Structure formats: C-alpha cells, structure tokens
Amino acid sequence: MNELVRQHTDLSDSDLEWLHLLVSEWQLLSDLSFADLVLWVPTRDGTRYVSIAQMRPNTGPTSYQDDMVGHLVPRGRRPMLDAALDEGRIVREGDPEWREEVPVRVESIPVRREGRILAVIARNTNLLTVRTPSRLELTYLQSASDLAQMIAAGSFPFPGQQVDMDASPRVGDGLLRLDADGVVQYASPNGLSAYHRLGLASDLVGQHLGRMTAELAPTRGPVDEALVKVASGWAPRDFEIEASDGVIQFRAIPLKPKGVRIGSLVLLRDVTELRRRERELITKDATIREIHHRVKNNLQTVAALLRLQARRIGSERGREALEEAVRRVGSIAIVHETLSQNLDERVDFDEIADRVLAMVAEISPGSVTGRRSGCFGILDAEVATPLSMVLTEVLQNALEHGFRQGDTGTVEVRAVRGGTTKEERLLVTVQDDGVGLPEGFDPHTAGNLGLQIVRTLVEGELGGTFDMVPAAERGTRVVLDIPVRSQK
C-alpha cells in the first residue's frame, strides 16, 4: 500500500496514515454491507485511479474473484468514481454490473479528511443470492449506511483508534444497535448469548445497555458511572467485563452520520475460553521457569558437593577429574539459569557462550585471553544445553593441553549462522595459538573423555559434525557444524 501510494500519488504521510487507519477499520463496513470494498486513489496527474487496498466480506459472497490491488483505471471509465471524487458525495445511481454472469451493485463512497477527498471506496455487492432481508440484515445495512456517511463526512475512522482486527470483536461475533439514549434497539443472537453468559436472564431489546451492564459487572462503586457511559456507546472504546461465568469483550462505535450522534454500535465477543487458555499458558510458563530455577539450584548444589569432595581427595588426578565435572555441571546450570528468566524455551546463546568462556578461563595455566566473535543467536533449549557442554569441553581441552604453565596466548570462539529458512546451520570454530596437536593424533578415535563427550553430543544429540585440525600458523582449530531451527 505504501509503495503504491508513493509511486502513483502525492499524498502526504499524514494522508497515508489516515488511509491506513481506514483500512484497519473497514472490515466492519464490508461485513455490515455484505460487500467487497476497493480503495481507489487518484494518481498525481489526475488522469487515472490506482487501487491500493481491497477487502472481502465475511458475511456474504465476494464480487471479485481476482485481486484488484495495483490495478490502474483511466478517469472516465467508471463515472461513479468520478462523481464521488468531484462532488464529495456517496453515489448509488446506475444499474447493476454483470461480472462473470453475476449481477453486482456498485456504489462509491468518498474518503474525506480535513475537508479534502483523498480517495474513493468502491462498494460492490454480489446480488446473486438476494432475498427478502431479515431484521439482522436490515440492521447491518442501516449501520453500514451510517458508517459510509461518516467516512464521506470525514468523521470515521476515529483518530488515534487504530484497531487490531484479529483481536477486536467482529460483526458476526455479536452486535447490538443502540439509540441516542443508550437503549438497545436490536441484539443479534450471538450478542444476546454473550449477555446471557454475563448473567442476564431477560431480553436485551428495550434495556438501557449501560445501566444493565453495570448491574451485571462484578465491580461496584465509582467505576460504575464510567462503565455506564462506555457501555452506552458515548465514545469509541474497547473494554472487557469479567463475570463469574464468562468474559465478554466489547467495542463501542458511536454513529454520527450527519455530525450528531444518533446512536451507537456495540460489537461483543465471548472470550471466556480464550482468557482461560491465556491464564493456563501464563501458569504453565511460570511453572516451567520455576522448574528451570530449581534445576539450576540443584545443579549448583551438586557442583558445590563435588568441590568439597575434590578438596578432600589426596590424588591429583582424582581432584582434577572432579573439578572437570564441576565445570560440566556448571555449564548446564548456566543454561537453566537463563531459561528460568525467559518466557519460552529459547535462549540467547551469546550470553551463555561468554559465561562459559569466562568460567573455563579460570583453569588457564598461564596468561591466556579468551574472546568471542560472531553471533550464536537465539537457540532452542534442546540445542543450547548440549552445545554449552560441548563448548565447555572444547575450551577446557584447548586450555589444558594447548598451553603450558606460564604461557601466554589466545583462544577465540567464532560463531556464524546461515542457510535457508528451511534449514539453518550454526558453524562454531574454536581456535587457539597453543602448542598444537601431537604427532598422529586422530580426534575421532582418541580415548580422551572430553572428546568422547563432544563426539557423542555433536554427532548423536545435535546431528552435526565435529573436527579437530591443526591451525594454519600455530595451535589447534576445532570446527562444529550444527543444524539449528531457523528463527527468521
């Protein structure tokens, strides 16, 4: 839409914002009209119209099988567009058009903003299934006519009231039509059912909606006066009411087709199940975070016990083995600590890699600097946990075997993500400038426990590949190639 407007017109950013506001609201007009809507904007030279948006109704058959967005029409080919643009009025004259053996009634509604006509809405109604309208359909059509007059007058949509149509009630969810005093003139079956969920035992028609809603609402006191006003449709508002048996979402739309409020529309939807599921998800998320927190605490307790045991062992090799176990447990604890602070089972692994690097650097026999470059990005927990252990083992191996007491050097962790939206891969390189690999060393058959853990986790659990080769100039380079789920 933005591209079409900037390519073909001279509309300002504020005008474009008004059209965006209209498009966010016009599903309501389409459903009430049982009609397709196409938004036509005159080009900058005034010789043509360009269609920049289209909406099909949820309440009736479409008039357009094809997508109309981007079509250009010369001025003069559609006289009703010309009349609406030039005269600033809703144009309904003319016989139905025939499209693929389907009769279509066409109307044009000027879109006014601050006294200027920015565009024209073509309203196209499929007449193939026309029959005697019901009370509901007549109410819909009258409400659609009122909204169309408000658009032509520049009083709809309401400034600063951009609506998320996925979250807001729709026409089919439930509709009430109120008069200027807030008394219900018509209630759709779904609208009546929603009020029965709130506890209403009688009919809605003839009731003052604001006062009745305040009586049904569980709260009492100063908020009642505000609720009476809002539920009576005096201003455009979205709100919810929760009673013991249900939760109802409301949207009030004042109707001012000639500048004076004649009544209002109230759209409402029963969101009881939706809110119940949201609460369950919140509770579930909180439970999962608490579990991660407790696992982290338990792992830290295990690490503390291993440290105590290491201090009491006289064997140097036994003490070193326990200290390695402490670091392995610690790397898993870091992941669970991060997960305990998140709302989902995904973590920013860059933070974890930095903490693992700092933890392992404590065992450096000399003055060895660790650094990270590149970006691991967001990883799922089932990838982050084994990867943290793999990184711990590789770094620990590099520092223990690559450097001697008093050596200086560098260990760098480099991460690169890439691939397609279907398959993304993470390439991790750990390179040191230490003494390098011994003669004839094969990382795929070496019996070192740390390398066995790395091979098992990378190839078995992560489904990736692992290799350890001499660095180009000096030291050792470890390469991990791991598939990860794309976050694009």
PDB file of C-alpha atoms in Angstrom, residues 52 112 154 159 173 237 315 345 434 447 450 452 464:
ATOM      1  CA  ILE A  52      -4.312   0.369  -3.137  1.00  0.00           C
ATOM      2  CA  ARG A 112     -12.693  12.726   3.340  1.00  0.00           C
ATOM      3  CA  GLY A 154     -14.501  12.643   7.494  1.00  0.00           C
ATOM      4  CA  PRO A 159      -8.261   9.402  15.006  1.00  0.00           C
ATOM      5  CA  ASP A 173     -19.338 -12.317  16.944  1.00  0.00           C
ATOM      6  CA  ARG A 237     -13.855   2.396  23.360  1.00  0.00           C
ATOM      7  CA  SER A 315      45.098 -37.874  44.406  1.00  0.00           C
ATOM      8  CA  GLU A 345      12.179 -22.432  25.823  1.00  0.00           C
ATOM      9  CA  GLY A 434      48.977 -23.046  21.678  1.00  0.00           C
ATOM     10  CA  GLY A 447      40.060 -42.032  24.090  1.00  0.00           C
ATOM     11  CA  GLY A 450      36.192 -34.861  26.980  1.00  0.00           C
ATOM     12  CA  GLN A 452      34.184 -38.660  23.670  1.00  0.00           C
ATOM     13  CA  GLY A 464      26.079 -32.180  13.441  1.00  0.00           C
TER      14      GLY A 464
END
